[in-house]
CSV table of C-alpha atoms in Angstrom, one decimal:
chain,number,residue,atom,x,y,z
A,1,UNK,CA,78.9,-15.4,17.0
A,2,UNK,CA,75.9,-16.4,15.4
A,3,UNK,CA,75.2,-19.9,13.9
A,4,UNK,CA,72.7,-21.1,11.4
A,5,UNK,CA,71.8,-25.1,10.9
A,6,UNK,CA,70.0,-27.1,8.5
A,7,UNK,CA,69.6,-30.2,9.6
A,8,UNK,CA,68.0,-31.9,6.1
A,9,UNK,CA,70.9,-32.4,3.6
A,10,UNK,CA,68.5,-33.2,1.0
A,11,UNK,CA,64.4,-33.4,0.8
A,12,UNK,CA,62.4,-35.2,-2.0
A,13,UNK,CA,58.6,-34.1,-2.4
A,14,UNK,CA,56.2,-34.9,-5.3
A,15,UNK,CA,55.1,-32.0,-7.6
A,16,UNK,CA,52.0,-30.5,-5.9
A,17,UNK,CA,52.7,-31.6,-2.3
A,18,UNK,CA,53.6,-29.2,0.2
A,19,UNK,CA,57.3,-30.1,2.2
A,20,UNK,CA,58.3,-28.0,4.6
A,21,UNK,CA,62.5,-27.0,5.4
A,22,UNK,CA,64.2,-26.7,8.7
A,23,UNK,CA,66.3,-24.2,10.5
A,24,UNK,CA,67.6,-23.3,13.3
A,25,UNK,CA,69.4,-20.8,14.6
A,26,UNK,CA,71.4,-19.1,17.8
A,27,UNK,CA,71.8,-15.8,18.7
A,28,UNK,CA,71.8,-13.5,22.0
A,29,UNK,CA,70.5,-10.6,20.0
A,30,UNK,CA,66.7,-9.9,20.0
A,31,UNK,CA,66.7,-7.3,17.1
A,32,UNK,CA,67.3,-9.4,13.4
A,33,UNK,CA,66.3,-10.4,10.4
A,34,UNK,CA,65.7,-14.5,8.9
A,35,UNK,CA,65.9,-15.0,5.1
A,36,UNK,CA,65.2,-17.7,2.8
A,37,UNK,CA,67.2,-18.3,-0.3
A,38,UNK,CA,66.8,-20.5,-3.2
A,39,UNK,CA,70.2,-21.3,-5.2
A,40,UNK,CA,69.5,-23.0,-8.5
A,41,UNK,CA,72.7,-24.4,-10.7
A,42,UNK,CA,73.2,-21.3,-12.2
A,43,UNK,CA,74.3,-19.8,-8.5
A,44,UNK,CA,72.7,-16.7,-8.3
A,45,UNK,CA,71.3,-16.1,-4.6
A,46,UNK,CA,67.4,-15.5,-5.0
A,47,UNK,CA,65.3,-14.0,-2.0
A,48,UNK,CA,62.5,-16.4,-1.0
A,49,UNK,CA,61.2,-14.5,1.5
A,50,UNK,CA,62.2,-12.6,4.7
A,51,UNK,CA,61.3,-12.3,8.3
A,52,UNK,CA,62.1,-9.1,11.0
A,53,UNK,CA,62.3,-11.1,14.6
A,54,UNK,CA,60.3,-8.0,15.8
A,55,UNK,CA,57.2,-9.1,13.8
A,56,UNK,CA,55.2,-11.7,15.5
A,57,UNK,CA,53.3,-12.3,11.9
A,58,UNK,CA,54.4,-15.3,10.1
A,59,UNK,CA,55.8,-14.2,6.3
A,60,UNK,CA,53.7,-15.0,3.5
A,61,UNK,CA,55.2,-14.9,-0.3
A,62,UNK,CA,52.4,-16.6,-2.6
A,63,UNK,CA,53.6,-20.3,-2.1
A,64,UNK,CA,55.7,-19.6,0.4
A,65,UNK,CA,55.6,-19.3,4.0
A,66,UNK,CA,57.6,-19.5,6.9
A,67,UNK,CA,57.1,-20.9,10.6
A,68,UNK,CA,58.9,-18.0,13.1
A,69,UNK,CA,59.6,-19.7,16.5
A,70,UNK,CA,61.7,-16.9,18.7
A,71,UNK,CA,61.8,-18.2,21.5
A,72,UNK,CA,63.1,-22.1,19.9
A,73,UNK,CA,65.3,-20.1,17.5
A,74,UNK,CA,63.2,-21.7,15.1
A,75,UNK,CA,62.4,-20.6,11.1
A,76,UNK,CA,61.0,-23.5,8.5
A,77,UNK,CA,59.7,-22.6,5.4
A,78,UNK,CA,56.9,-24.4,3.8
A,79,UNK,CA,56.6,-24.6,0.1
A,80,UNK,CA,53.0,-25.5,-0.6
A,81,UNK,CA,51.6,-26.5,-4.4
A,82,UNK,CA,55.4,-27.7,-5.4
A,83,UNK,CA,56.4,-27.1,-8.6
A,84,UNK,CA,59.0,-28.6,-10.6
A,85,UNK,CA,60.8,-25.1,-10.7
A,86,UNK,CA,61.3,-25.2,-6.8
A,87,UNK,CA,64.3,-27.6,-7.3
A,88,UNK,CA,67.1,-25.8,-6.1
A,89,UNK,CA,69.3,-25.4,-3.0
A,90,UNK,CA,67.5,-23.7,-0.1
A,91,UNK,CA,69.8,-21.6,2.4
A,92,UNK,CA,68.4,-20.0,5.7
A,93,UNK,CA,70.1,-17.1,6.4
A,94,UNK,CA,70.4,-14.2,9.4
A,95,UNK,CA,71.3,-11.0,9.6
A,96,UNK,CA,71.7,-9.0,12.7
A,97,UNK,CA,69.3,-5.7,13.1
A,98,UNK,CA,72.2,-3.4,14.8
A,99,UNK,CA,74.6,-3.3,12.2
A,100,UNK,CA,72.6,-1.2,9.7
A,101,UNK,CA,73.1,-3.9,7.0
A,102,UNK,CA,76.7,-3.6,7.3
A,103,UNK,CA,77.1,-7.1,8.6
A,104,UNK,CA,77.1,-10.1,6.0
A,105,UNK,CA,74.4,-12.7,6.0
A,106,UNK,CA,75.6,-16.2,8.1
A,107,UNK,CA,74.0,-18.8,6.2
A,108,UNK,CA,73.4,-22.4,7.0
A,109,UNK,CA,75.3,-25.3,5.0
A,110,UNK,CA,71.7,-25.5,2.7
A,111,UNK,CA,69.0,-28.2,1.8
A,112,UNK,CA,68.8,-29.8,-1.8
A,113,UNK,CA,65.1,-29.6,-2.6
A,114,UNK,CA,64.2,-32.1,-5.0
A,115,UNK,CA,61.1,-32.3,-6.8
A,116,UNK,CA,59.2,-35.7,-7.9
A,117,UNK,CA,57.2,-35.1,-11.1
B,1,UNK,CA,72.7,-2.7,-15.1
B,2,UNK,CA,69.7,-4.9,-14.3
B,3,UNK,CA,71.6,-6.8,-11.7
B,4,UNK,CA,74.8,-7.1,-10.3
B,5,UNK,CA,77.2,-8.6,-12.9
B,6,UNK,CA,80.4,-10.7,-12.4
B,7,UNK,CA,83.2,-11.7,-14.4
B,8,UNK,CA,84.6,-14.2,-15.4
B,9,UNK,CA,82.0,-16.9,-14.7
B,10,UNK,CA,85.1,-19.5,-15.0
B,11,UNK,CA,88.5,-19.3,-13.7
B,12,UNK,CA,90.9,-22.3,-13.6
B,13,UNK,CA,94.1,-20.6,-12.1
B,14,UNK,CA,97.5,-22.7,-11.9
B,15,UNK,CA,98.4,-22.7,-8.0
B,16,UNK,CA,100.7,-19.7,-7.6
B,17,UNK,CA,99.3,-17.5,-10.0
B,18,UNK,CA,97.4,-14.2,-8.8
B,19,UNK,CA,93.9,-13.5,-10.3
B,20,UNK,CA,90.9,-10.8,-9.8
B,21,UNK,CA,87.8,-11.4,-9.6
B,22,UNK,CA,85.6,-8.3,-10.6
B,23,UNK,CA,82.2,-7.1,-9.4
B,24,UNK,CA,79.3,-4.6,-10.9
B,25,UNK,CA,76.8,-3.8,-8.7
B,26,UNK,CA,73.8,-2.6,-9.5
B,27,UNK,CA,73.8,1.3,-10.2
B,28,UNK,CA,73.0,3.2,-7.1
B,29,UNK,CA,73.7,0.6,-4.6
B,30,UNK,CA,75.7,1.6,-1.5
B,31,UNK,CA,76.2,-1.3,-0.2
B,32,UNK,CA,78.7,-4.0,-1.4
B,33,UNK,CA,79.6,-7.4,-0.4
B,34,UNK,CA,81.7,-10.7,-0.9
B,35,UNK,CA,81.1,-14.4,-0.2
B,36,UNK,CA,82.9,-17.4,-0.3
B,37,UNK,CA,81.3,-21.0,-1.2
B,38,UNK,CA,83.1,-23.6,-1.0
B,39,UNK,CA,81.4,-26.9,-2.7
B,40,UNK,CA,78.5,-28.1,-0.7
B,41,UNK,CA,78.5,-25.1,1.8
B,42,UNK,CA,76.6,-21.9,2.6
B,43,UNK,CA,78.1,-18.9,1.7
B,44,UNK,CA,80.6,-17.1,4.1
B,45,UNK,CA,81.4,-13.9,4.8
B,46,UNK,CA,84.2,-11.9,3.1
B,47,UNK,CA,84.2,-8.2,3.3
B,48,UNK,CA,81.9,-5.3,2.9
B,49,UNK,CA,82.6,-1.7,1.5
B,50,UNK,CA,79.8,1.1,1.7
B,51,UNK,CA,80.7,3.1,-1.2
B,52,UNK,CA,84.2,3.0,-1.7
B,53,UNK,CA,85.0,2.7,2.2
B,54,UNK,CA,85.6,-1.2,3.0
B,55,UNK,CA,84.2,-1.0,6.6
B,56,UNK,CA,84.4,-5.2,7.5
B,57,UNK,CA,87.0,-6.9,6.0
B,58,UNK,CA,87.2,-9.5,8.7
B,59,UNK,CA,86.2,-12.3,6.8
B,60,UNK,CA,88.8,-12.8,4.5
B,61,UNK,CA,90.9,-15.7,5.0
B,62,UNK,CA,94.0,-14.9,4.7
B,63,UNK,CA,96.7,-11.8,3.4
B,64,UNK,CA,96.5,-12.7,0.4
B,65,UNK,CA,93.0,-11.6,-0.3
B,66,UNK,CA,92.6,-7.9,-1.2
B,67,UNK,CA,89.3,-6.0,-2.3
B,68,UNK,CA,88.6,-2.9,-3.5
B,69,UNK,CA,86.0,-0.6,-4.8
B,70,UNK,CA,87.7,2.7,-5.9
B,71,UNK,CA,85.2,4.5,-7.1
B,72,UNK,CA,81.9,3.3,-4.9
B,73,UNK,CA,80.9,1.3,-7.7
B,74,UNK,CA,82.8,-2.1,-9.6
B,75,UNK,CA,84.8,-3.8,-7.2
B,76,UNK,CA,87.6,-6.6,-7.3
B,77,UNK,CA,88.7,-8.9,-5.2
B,78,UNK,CA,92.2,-9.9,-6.1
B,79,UNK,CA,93.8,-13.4,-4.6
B,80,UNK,CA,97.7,-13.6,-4.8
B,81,UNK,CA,99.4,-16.8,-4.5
B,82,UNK,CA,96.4,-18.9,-5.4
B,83,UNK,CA,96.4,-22.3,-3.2
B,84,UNK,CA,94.1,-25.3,-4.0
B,85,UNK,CA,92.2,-24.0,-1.1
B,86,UNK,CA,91.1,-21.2,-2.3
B,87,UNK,CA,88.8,-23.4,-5.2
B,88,UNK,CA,85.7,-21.9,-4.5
B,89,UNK,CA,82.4,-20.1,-5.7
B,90,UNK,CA,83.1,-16.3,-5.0
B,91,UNK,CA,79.6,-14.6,-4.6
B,92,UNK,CA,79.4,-10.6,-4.7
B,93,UNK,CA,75.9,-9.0,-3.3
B,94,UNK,CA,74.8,-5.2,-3.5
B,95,UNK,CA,72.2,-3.3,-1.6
B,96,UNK,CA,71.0,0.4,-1.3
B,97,UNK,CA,72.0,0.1,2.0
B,98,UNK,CA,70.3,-0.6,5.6
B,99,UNK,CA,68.9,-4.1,6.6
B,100,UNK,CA,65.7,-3.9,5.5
B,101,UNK,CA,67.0,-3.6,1.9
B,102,UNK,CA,67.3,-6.5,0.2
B,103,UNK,CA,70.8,-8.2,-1.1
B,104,UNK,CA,70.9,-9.1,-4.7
B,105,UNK,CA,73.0,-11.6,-5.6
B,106,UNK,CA,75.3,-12.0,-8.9
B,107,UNK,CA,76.0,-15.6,-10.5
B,108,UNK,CA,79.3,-15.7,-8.6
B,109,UNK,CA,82.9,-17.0,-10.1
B,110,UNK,CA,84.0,-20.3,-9.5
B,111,UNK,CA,87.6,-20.3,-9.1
B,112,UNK,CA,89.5,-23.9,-9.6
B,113,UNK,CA,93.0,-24.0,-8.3
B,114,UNK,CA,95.2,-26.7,-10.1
């Protein structure tokens, strides 16, 4: 079974800084797919951005970009320029590439971003 | 709709009772699934239809979780028996289909048990 891990309960960073999120992950498969998702208190599951393990490019999304380490099992993202609407939970997430999409996402347990005006 | 829809937002269920939970996707979307997040925690895994077919239901925790999704489209998930357990965020997700589509999340229920 896969597992996804988060190891920062909570990160603090001032508005305009750049702070950077950890996960990790394990998995036998080599065909998958790493998300980022930002929870804020209303719930709702927003996609951050997304990686395909068969890409050796790093994701870009604006402010956003992710670190992809295959061979560590290894996906931070790095939120540069923080804004005061990037407080929210952050949740890695995988998805295996053979189900078709059929498979639900394992998420980690999630990091509280908070941000210092 | 413009996005996948849940209701109700709120439901504070006396332990014992039964309640359902419903779901509407967003229009055209194949794919159908449903989470469980209990406070403090990542979502897990529930079940998964693909249309009206549920293909995974191997995630639910018990028998007295039941989904469906008669038609391909709205779908409930009904809890009998309610235990203080079961106090949770429920989470329902739709996608055309494949993974390389993207999931798109509604603003969940959050079920209190009492």
């Amino acid at each position: 079974a896969q597992t996804v891990t988060q190891s920062q309960p909570e990160m603090s960073v001032q508005e305009a800084e750049t702070v950077t999120l950890s996960c990790t992950y394990d998995t036998s498969e080599s065909d998958y797919y790493l998300f980022w998702y930002k929870q804020p208190p209303s719930r709702q599951m927003i996609l951050v951005i997304r990686q395909e393990a068969y890409k050796q490019q790093n994701a870009t999304e604006n402010r956003f970009s992710v670190n992809f380490q295959k061979a560590a099992k290894s996906f931070s993202l790095k939120i540069s320029d923080s804004q005061l609407g990037d407080a929210a939970m952050y949740f890695c997430a995988y998805l295996p590439g053979w189900g078709g999409g059929a498979d639900g996402l394992t998420f980690g347990k999630g990091t509280h971003l908070i941000i210092q005006p | 709709g413009a996005g996948v829809s849940q209701s109700p937002r709120y439901k504070v269920a006396k332990r014992g009772q039964d309640v359902a939970l419903r779901c509407d996707p967003i229009s055209g979307h194949v794919s159908l699934f449903w989470y469980q997040q209990a406070l403090g925690q990542g979502p897990e895994f529930l079940t998964y239809f693909q249309n009206e077919a549920q293909l995974d239901k191997s995630g639910l925790p018990s028998d007295r979780f039941f989904a469906e999704r008669p038609e391909g489209s709205v779908s409930t998930l009904k809890i009998q028996r309610t235990q203080q357990e079961d106090s949770a965020v429920y989470l329902c997700a739709s996608s055309l289909a494949g993974a390389n589509t993207e999931a798109f999340f509604g603003q969940g229920t959050r079920l209190t048990v009492v």
